[in-house]
Amino acid sequence: MIALSLALAASARAEELLPYTIVNDGIPASLTGAPGDVARGRALVLARTTTCILCHSGPFPETRFQGDLAPDLTGAGNRWSASQLRLRLVDASRFNPDTIMPSYYRADGLVRVGRNFAGKPILSAAEIEDIVAFLATLRD
Amino acid sequence: MISWRAIAVATLFAVAPALLAGEIPPDARRSGYTFMGPDTRAMQDDDTSNPGMLFVLDGEALWAKKTGSANRACADCHGDARSSMKGVAARYPAFDKAIGRPVTLDQRINLCRADHQQAAPLPYEDRELLALSAFVAHQSRGIPITAGDDPQAKPFVAQGRALFMQREGQLNLACTNCHDDNFDKRLAGAPITQGQPTGYPLYRLEWQTLGSLERRLRSCMTGVRAQAYDYGSPELVALELYLMSRARGLPMETPAVRP
């Protein structure tokens, strides 16, 4: 209950972000209310501007330039539920304040954000849902 | 060509202050050179294939050329740069008593132009400024970095260190997250270095030209989607000073070549 009220308070500060409800270690409900698109999610994970592939690697044989700063995404759908994946994308720092993984759905508490990015989350709610849908399919 | 045995010896004898958590110990400090492939190393090592040497040669000509309303050349005051400029760049940014803060080598060149040549300042990343900087810094090639040792520079080293540790930008990352904690790993397939500024100004293949450390720092800030500091800003100078003090003992390589 405490986690829930904190999350609502935090998301209320950045106006354009949709509110979400944390339950245990995840966000069970879709941010948009609709399921994401797996194919779009795969394209987003591989797009350098989305930044996933800069640090992560995964079962993407066509992509040469992958990172190794973060866990391989292979089997992510076995390790995490959609609810857990959603919260990890939205705000990974909730699990580890020292993580280098950015909080993809947050627009407050940041320092010196570039003009073109100020007040915006890294990903939109719909993009998060597409990526969650795709990662959930990564099963061994 | 730099002897890596000399680097090891220089590093061994460097007297470093007590390390703070997360910092790279002196014997583990590595130039970006050690993260490169053999082709890029070979390009740097051979002066006839190192594109930065063209700038050094231009800088040598500018050193001797009279300029400004004083009609005076650098050489008219400083003489032969091979002796007068030897080791100078390894101590920059250096504290300037007149203005009470550290100045970069680029800023020193422009201060000299204003005060002694009565010449207009050269813009940042201007070819002439890079050439002069490269020529001066080249006279320190092989000399261990000692910038930041001046006690008057210490508060500015501390300011630079705080900026290095500060998370910033939409991606909320600090320099230290990559360059202290994750060097040798790969970001989008490319090795992350320690960010030791041993060879500036340097020739970056990605830029297809010589560029300053400030250009590199601004590009990193843009990468984490932060608002980059302006060229010559006190913050960038402090960061540059901290980075040089963090590279203490590593030999200068100007003009380095990097991917």
mmCIF file of C-alpha atoms in Angstrom:
data_model
loop_
_atom_site.group_PDB
_atom_site.id
_atom_site.type_symbol
_atom_site.label_atom_id
_atom_site.label_comp_id
_atom_site.label_asym_id
_atom_site.label_seq_id
_atom_site.Cartn_x
_atom_site.Cartn_y
_atom_site.Cartn_z
ATOM 1 C CA MET A 1 0.000 0.000 0.000
ATOM 2 C CA ILE A 2 2.846 2.402 0.790
ATOM 3 C CA ALA A 3 4.536 1.549 -2.522
ATOM 4 C CA LEU A 4 1.269 2.165 -4.313
ATOM 5 C CA SER A 5 0.680 5.622 -2.867
ATOM 6 C CA LEU A 6 4.311 6.625 -3.501
ATOM 7 C CA ALA A 7 4.038 5.584 -7.131
ATOM 8 C CA LEU A 8 0.854 7.579 -7.611
ATOM 9 C CA ALA A 9 2.425 10.637 -5.996
ATOM 10 C CA ALA A 10 5.549 10.339 -8.148
ATOM 11 C CA SER A 11 3.691 9.956 -11.413
ATOM 12 C CA ALA A 12 1.331 12.811 -10.597
ATOM 13 C CA ARG A 13 4.260 15.283 -10.649
ATOM 14 C CA ALA A 14 5.066 14.817 -14.320
ATOM 15 C CA GLU A 15 1.754 15.777 -15.825
ATOM 16 C CA GLU A 16 1.918 14.111 -19.207
ATOM 17 C CA LEU A 17 2.780 10.674 -17.782
ATOM 18 C CA LEU A 18 -0.087 8.248 -17.369
ATOM 19 C CA PRO A 19 -0.590 7.080 -13.778
ATOM 20 C CA TYR A 20 0.302 3.488 -12.966
ATOM 21 C CA THR A 21 -0.161 1.184 -10.004
ATOM 22 C CA ILE A 22 2.662 -0.902 -8.577
ATOM 23 C CA VAL A 23 1.665 -4.231 -7.078
ATOM 24 C CA ASN A 24 4.432 -6.155 -5.357
ATOM 25 C CA ASP A 25 7.423 -6.031 -7.772
ATOM 26 C CA GLY A 26 5.538 -5.134 -10.919
ATOM 27 C CA ILE A 27 2.940 -3.088 -12.754
ATOM 28 C CA PRO A 28 0.270 -5.646 -13.698
ATOM 29 C CA ALA A 29 -1.898 -3.393 -15.882
ATOM 30 C CA SER A 30 -0.907 -2.027 -19.291
ATOM 31 C CA LEU A 31 0.070 1.655 -19.097
ATOM 32 C CA THR A 32 -2.182 2.408 -22.060
ATOM 33 C CA GLY A 33 -4.939 -0.051 -21.192
ATOM 34 C CA ALA A 34 -4.186 -1.946 -24.424
ATOM 35 C CA PRO A 35 -1.758 -4.788 -25.137
ATOM 36 C CA GLY A 36 1.494 -3.936 -26.934
ATOM 37 C CA ASP A 37 2.506 -5.000 -30.431
ATOM 38 C CA VAL A 38 5.236 -7.686 -30.475
ATOM 39 C CA ALA A 39 6.658 -6.800 -33.909
ATOM 40 C CA ARG A 40 6.854 -3.097 -33.112
ATOM 41 C CA GLY A 41 8.450 -4.001 -29.780
ATOM 42 C CA ARG A 42 11.184 -5.999 -31.502
ATOM 43 C CA ALA A 43 11.925 -3.108 -33.856
ATOM 44 C CA LEU A 44 12.093 -0.717 -30.889
ATOM 45 C CA VAL A 45 14.514 -2.941 -28.947
ATOM 46 C CA LEU A 46 16.833 -3.021 -31.971
ATOM 47 C CA ALA A 47 16.595 0.727 -32.736
ATOM 48 C CA ARG A 48 19.664 2.518 -31.388
ATOM 49 C CA THR A 49 17.636 5.623 -30.518
ATOM 50 C CA THR A 50 15.567 3.550 -28.075
ATOM 51 C CA THR A 51 18.945 2.728 -26.401
ATOM 52 C CA CYS A 52 18.163 -0.907 -25.284
ATOM 53 C CA ILE A 53 20.679 -2.482 -27.676
ATOM 54 C CA LEU A 54 23.470 -0.080 -26.724
ATOM 55 C CA CYS A 55 23.856 -1.911 -23.387
ATOM 56 C CA HIS A 56 21.990 -5.232 -23.854
ATOM 57 C CA SER A 57 22.569 -8.089 -26.253
ATOM 58 C CA GLY A 58 20.016 -10.682 -27.240
ATOM 59 C CA PRO A 59 18.915 -13.241 -29.813
ATOM 60 C CA PHE A 60 19.231 -10.762 -32.694
ATOM 61 C CA PRO A 61 21.609 -12.334 -35.238
ATOM 62 C CA GLU A 62 21.101 -9.505 -37.760
ATOM 63 C CA THR A 63 22.370 -6.830 -35.362
ATOM 64 C CA ARG A 64 26.145 -6.564 -35.164
ATOM 65 C CA PHE A 65 26.553 -3.768 -32.663
ATOM 66 C CA GLN A 66 25.169 -4.977 -29.344
ATOM 67 C CA GLY A 67 26.275 -4.007 -25.839
ATOM 68 C CA ASP A 68 27.486 -6.080 -22.911
ATOM 69 C CA LEU A 69 26.984 -3.649 -20.025
ATOM 70 C CA ALA A 70 23.680 -5.273 -19.105
ATOM 71 C CA PRO A 71 22.200 -8.794 -19.072
ATOM 72 C CA ASP A 72 21.559 -10.697 -22.322
ATOM 73 C CA LEU A 73 17.844 -10.430 -23.099
ATOM 74 C CA THR A 74 17.675 -14.068 -24.203
ATOM 75 C CA GLY A 75 15.096 -15.800 -21.998
ATOM 76 C CA ALA A 76 13.864 -12.523 -20.457
ATOM 77 C CA GLY A 77 10.312 -13.864 -20.834
ATOM 78 C CA ASN A 78 11.209 -16.862 -18.692
ATOM 79 C CA ARG A 79 12.850 -14.825 -15.979
ATOM 80 C CA TRP A 80 10.212 -12.100 -15.638
ATOM 81 C CA SER A 81 6.466 -11.756 -15.972
ATOM 82 C CA ALA A 82 5.009 -8.959 -18.125
ATOM 83 C CA SER A 83 4.172 -7.129 -14.900
ATOM 84 C CA GLN A 84 7.792 -7.324 -13.693
ATOM 85 C CA LEU A 85 9.189 -6.355 -17.115
ATOM 86 C CA ARG A 86 6.898 -3.301 -17.193
ATOM 87 C CA LEU A 87 8.150 -1.944 -13.854
ATOM 88 C CA ARG A 88 11.768 -2.650 -14.793
ATOM 89 C CA LEU A 89 11.344 -0.545 -17.919
ATOM 90 C CA VAL A 90 9.362 2.173 -16.168
ATOM 91 C CA ASP A 91 11.747 2.633 -13.238
ATOM 92 C CA ALA A 92 14.578 0.133 -12.740
ATOM 93 C CA SER A 93 16.096 2.334 -10.028
ATOM 94 C CA ARG A 94 13.267 1.163 -7.769
ATOM 95 C CA PHE A 95 15.086 -2.190 -7.479
ATOM 96 C CA ASN A 96 18.627 -0.814 -7.334
ATOM 97 C CA PRO A 97 19.245 2.903 -6.838
ATOM 98 C CA ASP A 98 22.763 2.526 -8.315
ATOM 99 C CA THR A 99 21.642 0.812 -11.514
ATOM 100 C CA ILE A 100 22.890 2.264 -14.807
ATOM 101 C CA MET A 101 19.601 1.342 -16.460
ATOM 102 C CA PRO A 102 17.658 4.563 -17.086
ATOM 103 C CA SER A 103 14.078 4.911 -15.894
ATOM 104 C CA TYR A 104 12.281 4.915 -19.235
ATOM 105 C CA TYR A 105 8.988 6.299 -17.998
ATOM 106 C CA ARG A 106 9.986 9.149 -15.734
ATOM 107 C CA ALA A 107 10.471 12.828 -16.366
ATOM 108 C CA ASP A 108 11.238 14.251 -12.930
ATOM 109 C CA GLY A 109 14.217 14.239 -10.596
ATOM 110 C CA LEU A 110 16.666 14.557 -13.509
ATOM 111 C CA VAL A 111 19.576 16.991 -13.866
ATOM 112 C CA ARG A 112 20.411 19.230 -16.858
ATOM 113 C CA VAL A 113 18.220 17.393 -19.338
ATOM 114 C CA GLY A 114 18.829 18.505 -22.948
ATOM 115 C CA ARG A 115 16.386 21.029 -24.378
ATOM 116 C CA ASN A 116 14.823 18.566 -26.812
ATOM 117 C CA PHE A 117 14.180 16.000 -24.085
ATOM 118 C CA ALA A 118 13.153 18.110 -21.086
ATOM 119 C CA GLY A 119 9.890 17.063 -19.429
ATOM 120 C CA LYS A 120 9.552 13.953 -21.585
ATOM 121 C CA PRO A 121 10.050 10.307 -20.638
ATOM 122 C CA ILE A 122 12.590 8.353 -22.756
ATOM 123 C CA LEU A 123 9.813 6.128 -24.105
ATOM 124 C CA SER A 124 6.089 6.698 -24.478
ATOM 125 C CA ALA A 125 3.594 4.474 -22.660
ATOM 126 C CA ALA A 126 2.725 2.784 -25.973
ATOM 127 C CA GLU A 127 6.408 2.093 -26.725
ATOM 128 C CA ILE A 128 6.866 0.560 -23.271
ATOM 129 C CA GLU A 129 3.870 -1.710 -23.903
ATOM 130 C CA ASP A 130 5.253 -2.796 -27.296
ATOM 131 C CA ILE A 131 8.646 -3.621 -25.739
ATOM 132 C CA VAL A 132 7.067 -5.470 -22.799
ATOM 133 C CA ALA A 133 4.985 -7.537 -25.249
ATOM 134 C CA PHE A 134 8.099 -8.440 -27.243
ATOM 135 C CA LEU A 135 10.354 -9.213 -24.239
ATOM 136 C CA ALA A 136 7.652 -11.528 -22.828
ATOM 137 C CA THR A 137 8.011 -13.632 -26.001
ATOM 138 C CA LEU A 138 11.774 -14.166 -25.428
ATOM 139 C CA ARG A 139 11.514 -17.658 -23.971
ATOM 140 C CA ASP A 140 14.104 -20.395 -24.207
ATOM 141 C CA MET B 1 56.203 5.899 -30.790
ATOM 142 C CA ILE B 2 55.531 5.501 -27.110
ATOM 143 C CA SER B 3 57.191 2.863 -24.999
ATOM 144 C CA TRP B 4 54.638 1.170 -22.804
ATOM 145 C CA ARG B 5 57.416 0.095 -20.453
ATOM 146 C CA ALA B 6 58.107 3.794 -19.853
ATOM 147 C CA ILE B 7 54.430 4.274 -19.050
ATOM 148 C CA ALA B 8 54.500 1.480 -16.508
ATOM 149 C CA VAL B 9 57.608 2.950 -14.851
ATOM 150 C CA ALA B 10 56.178 6.469 -14.886
ATOM 151 C CA THR B 11 52.973 5.211 -13.341
ATOM 152 C CA LEU B 12 54.813 3.226 -10.690
ATOM 153 C CA PHE B 13 56.654 6.308 -9.463
ATOM 154 C CA ALA B 14 53.698 8.668 -9.642
ATOM 155 C CA VAL B 15 52.860 9.941 -6.182
ATOM 156 C CA ALA B 16 49.095 9.875 -6.124
ATOM 157 C CA PRO B 17 46.803 11.144 -3.379
ATOM 158 C CA ALA B 18 44.604 8.670 -1.527
ATOM 159 C CA LEU B 19 42.020 7.212 -3.860
ATOM 160 C CA LEU B 20 38.339 7.813 -3.395
ATOM 161 C CA ALA B 21 35.835 5.004 -3.861
ATOM 162 C CA GLY B 22 35.255 4.003 -7.467
ATOM 163 C CA GLU B 23 38.421 5.659 -8.767
ATOM 164 C CA ILE B 24 40.951 3.839 -10.907
ATOM 165 C CA PRO B 25 44.228 3.138 -9.054
ATOM 166 C CA PRO B 26 47.401 4.509 -10.730
ATOM 167 C CA ASP B 27 48.710 1.117 -11.823
ATOM 168 C CA ALA B 28 45.397 0.327 -13.563
ATOM 169 C CA ARG B 29 45.170 3.590 -15.540
ATOM 170 C CA ARG B 30 45.100 2.958 -19.271
ATOM 171 C CA SER B 31 45.263 5.237 -22.251
ATOM 172 C CA GLY B 32 42.494 4.946 -24.840
ATOM 173 C CA TYR B 33 45.292 3.656 -27.100
ATOM 174 C CA THR B 34 45.197 0.285 -25.296
ATOM 175 C CA PHE B 35 41.502 -0.131 -26.183
ATOM 176 C CA MET B 36 42.076 0.329 -29.945
ATOM 177 C CA GLY B 37 42.585 -2.188 -32.699
ATOM 178 C CA PRO B 38 46.000 -2.739 -34.325
ATOM 179 C CA ASP B 39 45.172 -0.648 -37.423
ATOM 180 C CA THR B 40 44.307 2.487 -35.455
ATOM 181 C CA ARG B 41 47.340 2.006 -33.202
ATOM 182 C CA ALA B 42 49.577 1.719 -36.255
ATOM 183 C CA MET B 43 48.064 4.920 -37.679
ATOM 184 C CA GLN B 44 48.919 6.806 -34.467
ATOM 185 C CA ASP B 45 52.382 5.296 -34.100
ATOM 186 C CA ASP B 46 53.651 6.228 -37.554
ATOM 187 C CA ASP B 47 54.053 10.005 -37.891
ATOM 188 C CA THR B 48 53.798 9.725 -41.668
ATOM 189 C CA SER B 49 50.354 8.096 -41.428
ATOM 190 C CA ASN B 50 49.056 9.970 -38.346
ATOM 191 C CA PRO B 51 46.691 12.639 -39.765
ATOM 192 C CA GLY B 52 47.152 14.703 -36.591
ATOM 193 C CA MET B 53 50.740 15.398 -37.643
ATOM 194 C CA LEU B 54 49.450 17.612 -40.481
ATOM 195 C CA PHE B 55 47.959 19.886 -37.812
ATOM 196 C CA VAL B 56 51.203 19.787 -35.827
ATOM 197 C CA LEU B 57 53.086 20.934 -38.943
ATOM 198 C CA ASP B 58 50.546 23.734 -39.516
ATOM 199 C CA GLY B 59 50.979 24.704 -35.867
ATOM 200 C CA GLU B 60 54.742 24.859 -36.279
ATOM 201 C CA ALA B 61 54.320 27.329 -39.149
ATOM 202 C CA LEU B 62 51.829 29.419 -37.125
ATOM 203 C CA TRP B 63 54.229 29.444 -34.150
ATOM 204 C CA ALA B 64 56.743 31.348 -36.271
ATOM 205 C CA LYS B 65 54.238 33.602 -38.070
ATOM 206 C CA LYS B 66 53.893 37.227 -36.951
ATOM 207 C CA THR B 67 50.291 38.173 -36.179
ATOM 208 C CA GLY B 68 48.080 40.805 -34.531
ATOM 209 C CA SER B 69 48.643 44.550 -34.321
ATOM 210 C CA ALA B 70 51.780 43.867 -32.260
ATOM 211 C CA ASN B 71 53.119 42.019 -35.305
ATOM 212 C CA ARG B 72 54.690 39.437 -33.059
ATOM 213 C CA ALA B 73 55.015 35.644 -33.403
ATOM 214 C CA CYS B 74 54.790 33.100 -30.580
ATOM 215 C CA ALA B 75 58.436 32.365 -31.299
ATOM 216 C CA ASP B 76 59.428 36.012 -30.719
ATOM 217 C CA CYS B 77 58.740 35.543 -26.985
ATOM 218 C CA HIS B 78 58.932 31.773 -26.493
ATOM 219 C CA GLY B 79 61.753 30.911 -28.888
ATOM 220 C CA ASP B 80 62.147 27.307 -29.939
ATOM 221 C CA ALA B 81 59.030 25.434 -28.818
ATOM 222 C CA ARG B 82 61.002 22.176 -28.682
ATOM 223 C CA SER B 83 62.587 23.382 -25.480
ATOM 224 C CA SER B 84 60.297 26.189 -24.222
ATOM 225 C CA MET B 85 57.044 24.201 -24.590
ATOM 226 C CA LYS B 86 58.392 20.820 -23.516
ATOM 227 C CA GLY B 87 56.188 19.427 -20.725
ATOM 228 C CA VAL B 88 53.867 22.455 -20.683
ATOM 229 C CA ALA B 89 50.738 20.681 -21.987
ATOM 230 C CA ALA B 90 51.196 17.892 -19.414
ATOM 231 C CA ARG B 91 50.483 20.558 -16.741
ATOM 232 C CA TYR B 92 47.340 22.018 -18.399
ATOM 233 C CA PRO B 93 44.700 23.175 -17.548
ATOM 234 C CA ALA B 94 46.851 25.352 -15.269
ATOM 235 C CA PHE B 95 45.901 27.893 -12.607
ATOM 236 C CA ASP B 96 46.153 31.462 -13.869
ATOM 237 C CA LYS B 97 46.957 33.874 -11.049
ATOM 238 C CA ALA B 98 45.707 36.952 -12.925
ATOM 239 C CA ILE B 99 42.191 35.634 -13.448
ATOM 240 C CA GLY B 100 42.124 33.363 -10.386
ATOM 241 C CA ARG B 101 41.018 30.164 -12.105
ATOM 242 C CA PRO B 102 42.417 27.412 -14.299
ATOM 243 C CA VAL B 103 42.718 27.927 -18.051
ATOM 244 C CA THR B 104 43.014 25.344 -20.809
ATOM 245 C CA LEU B 105 45.818 25.346 -23.337
ATOM 246 C CA ASP B 106 43.394 26.774 -25.934
ATOM 247 C CA GLN B 107 42.480 29.577 -23.530
ATOM 248 C CA ARG B 108 46.170 30.229 -22.766
ATOM 249 C CA ILE B 109 46.881 30.601 -26.484
ATOM 250 C CA ASN B 110 44.041 33.097 -26.829
ATOM 251 C CA LEU B 111 45.156 35.001 -23.699
ATOM 252 C CA CYS B 112 48.624 35.230 -25.222
ATOM 253 C CA ARG B 113 47.133 36.475 -28.487
ATOM 254 C CA ALA B 114 45.140 39.165 -26.644
ATOM 255 C CA ASP B 115 47.875 40.270 -24.226
ATOM 256 C CA HIS B 116 51.044 39.990 -26.294
ATOM 257 C CA GLN B 117 50.052 39.910 -29.954
ATOM 258 C CA GLN B 118 46.991 42.178 -29.834
ATOM 259 C CA ALA B 119 45.263 39.636 -32.044
ATOM 260 C CA ALA B 120 41.621 38.554 -32.066
ATOM 261 C CA PRO B 121 40.869 35.319 -30.191
ATOM 262 C CA LEU B 122 40.585 32.190 -32.321
ATOM 263 C CA PRO B 123 37.179 30.456 -32.072
ATOM 264 C CA TYR B 124 36.987 27.059 -30.336
ATOM 265 C CA GLU B 125 37.647 24.151 -32.748
ATOM 266 C CA ASP B 126 39.047 26.612 -35.289
ATOM 267 C CA ARG B 127 41.695 24.944 -37.410
ATOM 268 C CA GLU B 128 44.420 27.437 -36.425
ATOM 269 C CA LEU B 129 43.696 27.072 -32.707
ATOM 270 C CA LEU B 130 43.733 23.268 -32.948
ATOM 271 C CA ALA B 131 46.969 23.409 -34.943
ATOM 272 C CA LEU B 132 48.699 25.651 -32.385
ATOM 273 C CA SER B 133 47.406 23.522 -29.491
ATOM 274 C CA ALA B 134 48.516 20.354 -31.235
ATOM 275 C CA PHE B 135 51.978 21.780 -31.939
ATOM 276 C CA VAL B 136 52.434 22.917 -28.320
ATOM 277 C CA ALA B 137 51.047 19.671 -26.832
ATOM 278 C CA HIS B 138 53.169 17.599 -29.206
ATOM 279 C CA GLN B 139 56.264 18.993 -27.446
ATOM 280 C CA SER B 140 55.078 17.021 -24.374
ATOM 281 C CA ARG B 141 54.666 13.696 -26.159
ATOM 282 C CA GLY B 142 55.956 10.971 -23.815
ATOM 283 C CA ILE B 143 55.981 13.228 -20.748
ATOM 284 C CA PRO B 144 53.846 12.056 -17.769
ATOM 285 C CA ILE B 145 50.766 14.138 -16.992
ATOM 286 C CA THR B 146 50.974 16.192 -13.771
ATOM 287 C CA ALA B 147 48.075 18.660 -14.267
ATOM 288 C CA GLY B 148 46.223 19.525 -11.070
ATOM 289 C CA ASP B 149 49.250 19.232 -8.765
ATOM 290 C CA ASP B 150 49.231 23.005 -8.112
ATOM 291 C CA PRO B 151 47.562 23.498 -4.689
ATOM 292 C CA GLN B 152 45.663 26.511 -6.067
ATOM 293 C CA ALA B 153 44.047 24.224 -8.652
ATOM 294 C CA LYS B 154 42.688 21.778 -6.062
ATOM 295 C CA PRO B 155 39.232 23.362 -5.548
ATOM 296 C CA PHE B 156 38.718 23.238 -9.313
ATOM 297 C CA VAL B 157 39.853 19.592 -9.467
ATOM 298 C CA ALA B 158 37.241 18.882 -6.779
ATOM 299 C CA GLN B 159 34.589 20.747 -8.789
ATOM 300 C CA GLY B 160 35.457 18.705 -11.872
ATOM 301 C CA ARG B 161 35.328 15.484 -9.888
ATOM 302 C CA ALA B 162 31.853 16.360 -8.569
ATOM 303 C CA LEU B 163 30.688 16.970 -12.145
ATOM 304 C CA PHE B 164 32.213 13.641 -13.229
ATOM 305 C CA MET B 165 30.219 11.847 -10.507
ATOM 306 C CA GLN B 166 26.954 13.734 -11.172
ATOM 307 C CA ARG B 167 24.231 11.851 -13.008
ATOM 308 C CA GLU B 168 22.680 14.028 -15.694
ATOM 309 C CA GLY B 169 20.547 14.134 -18.791
ATOM 310 C CA GLN B 170 17.436 12.217 -19.753
ATOM 311 C CA LEU B 171 19.413 8.945 -19.557
ATOM 312 C CA ASN B 172 20.500 9.916 -16.015
ATOM 313 C CA LEU B 173 24.094 8.712 -16.320
ATOM 314 C CA ALA B 174 27.312 10.115 -14.848
ATOM 315 C CA CYS B 175 30.731 9.934 -16.514
ATOM 316 C CA THR B 176 31.830 7.603 -13.699
ATOM 317 C CA ASN B 177 29.103 5.047 -14.518
ATOM 318 C CA CYS B 178 30.874 4.162 -17.753
ATOM 319 C CA HIS B 179 34.459 5.359 -17.422
ATOM 320 C CA ASP B 180 35.231 4.213 -13.840
ATOM 321 C CA ASP B 181 32.807 1.315 -13.429
ATOM 322 C CA ASN B 182 32.414 -0.221 -16.896
ATOM 323 C CA PHE B 183 35.508 0.414 -18.989
ATOM 324 C CA ASP B 184 36.505 -2.515 -21.191
ATOM 325 C CA LYS B 185 32.850 -3.439 -21.678
ATOM 326 C CA ARG B 186 31.093 -2.685 -24.964
ATOM 327 C CA LEU B 187 28.567 0.030 -25.670
ATOM 328 C CA ALA B 188 26.833 -0.782 -28.967
ATOM 329 C CA GLY B 189 29.771 -2.986 -29.870
ATOM 330 C CA ALA B 190 32.488 -0.370 -29.191
ATOM 331 C CA PRO B 191 34.832 -0.672 -26.204
ATOM 332 C CA ILE B 192 34.296 1.825 -23.376
ATOM 333 C CA THR B 193 37.591 3.437 -22.384
ATOM 334 C CA GLN B 194 38.639 4.941 -19.070
ATOM 335 C CA GLY B 195 38.328 8.415 -20.562
ATOM 336 C CA GLN B 196 41.979 9.307 -19.945
ATOM 337 C CA PRO B 197 42.665 12.470 -21.974
ATOM 338 C CA THR B 198 46.258 11.649 -22.918
ATOM 339 C CA GLY B 199 46.338 12.710 -26.553
ATOM 340 C CA TYR B 200 44.355 15.921 -27.089
ATOM 341 C CA PRO B 201 43.865 17.605 -29.368
ATOM 342 C CA LEU B 202 43.447 14.303 -31.207
ATOM 343 C CA TYR B 203 42.385 13.025 -34.588
ATOM 344 C CA ARG B 204 39.098 11.134 -34.323
ATOM 345 C CA LEU B 205 38.236 8.994 -37.339
ATOM 346 C CA GLU B 206 34.536 9.563 -36.600
ATOM 347 C CA TRP B 207 35.099 13.345 -36.850
ATOM 348 C CA GLN B 208 37.461 13.141 -39.817
ATOM 349 C CA THR B 209 39.419 15.938 -38.158
ATOM 350 C CA LEU B 210 41.352 17.004 -35.084
ATOM 351 C CA GLY B 211 39.255 18.008 -32.087
ATOM 352 C CA SER B 212 39.563 19.182 -28.500
ATOM 353 C CA LEU B 213 38.755 17.395 -25.253
ATOM 354 C CA GLU B 214 35.919 19.875 -24.817
ATOM 355 C CA ARG B 215 34.385 18.714 -28.097
ATOM 356 C CA ARG B 216 34.584 15.117 -26.825
ATOM 357 C CA LEU B 217 33.036 16.009 -23.457
ATOM 358 C CA ARG B 218 30.194 17.891 -25.135
ATOM 359 C CA SER B 219 29.531 14.921 -27.379
ATOM 360 C CA CYS B 220 29.343 12.572 -24.343
ATOM 361 C CA MET B 221 26.902 14.976 -22.667
ATOM 362 C CA THR B 222 24.742 15.017 -25.777
ATOM 363 C CA GLY B 223 24.915 11.205 -25.741
ATOM 364 C CA VAL B 224 23.268 11.013 -22.312
ATOM 365 C CA ARG B 225 20.809 13.654 -23.563
ATOM 366 C CA ALA B 226 22.076 16.382 -21.254
ATOM 367 C CA GLN B 227 22.439 20.056 -22.137
ATOM 368 C CA ALA B 228 26.142 20.316 -23.010
ATOM 369 C CA TYR B 229 28.202 23.033 -21.299
ATOM 370 C CA ASP B 230 29.452 25.819 -23.566
ATOM 371 C CA TYR B 231 33.021 25.767 -24.867
ATOM 372 C CA GLY B 232 35.300 27.455 -22.356
ATOM 373 C CA SER B 233 32.700 27.324 -19.562
ATOM 374 C CA PRO B 234 34.095 26.961 -16.007
ATOM 375 C CA GLU B 235 32.382 23.550 -15.780
ATOM 376 C CA LEU B 236 34.099 22.145 -18.887
ATOM 377 C CA VAL B 237 37.468 23.528 -17.759
ATOM 378 C CA ALA B 238 36.987 21.950 -14.312
ATOM 379 C CA LEU B 239 36.049 18.612 -15.895
ATOM 380 C CA GLU B 240 39.083 18.797 -18.171
ATOM 381 C CA LEU B 241 41.308 19.568 -15.161
ATOM 382 C CA TYR B 242 39.861 16.676 -13.138
ATOM 383 C CA LEU B 243 40.295 14.287 -16.071
ATOM 384 C CA MET B 244 43.925 15.319 -16.521
ATOM 385 C CA SER B 245 44.612 14.921 -12.769
ATOM 386 C CA ARG B 246 42.875 11.528 -12.945
ATOM 387 C CA ALA B 247 45.301 10.555 -15.735
ATOM 388 C CA ARG B 248 48.283 11.532 -13.565
ATOM 389 C CA GLY B 249 51.417 9.680 -14.606
ATOM 390 C CA LEU B 250 50.184 8.588 -18.024
ATOM 391 C CA PRO B 251 52.370 9.963 -20.826
ATOM 392 C CA MET B 252 51.074 12.538 -23.309
ATOM 393 C CA GLU B 253 50.429 11.198 -26.822
ATOM 394 C CA THR B 254 49.440 14.309 -28.806
ATOM 395 C CA PRO B 255 48.409 13.991 -31.547
ATOM 396 C CA ALA B 256 46.601 10.747 -30.659
ATOM 397 C CA VAL B 257 44.371 8.922 -33.141
ATOM 398 C CA ARG B 258 41.072 7.473 -31.894
ATOM 399 C CA PRO B 259 38.197 5.688 -33.625
#
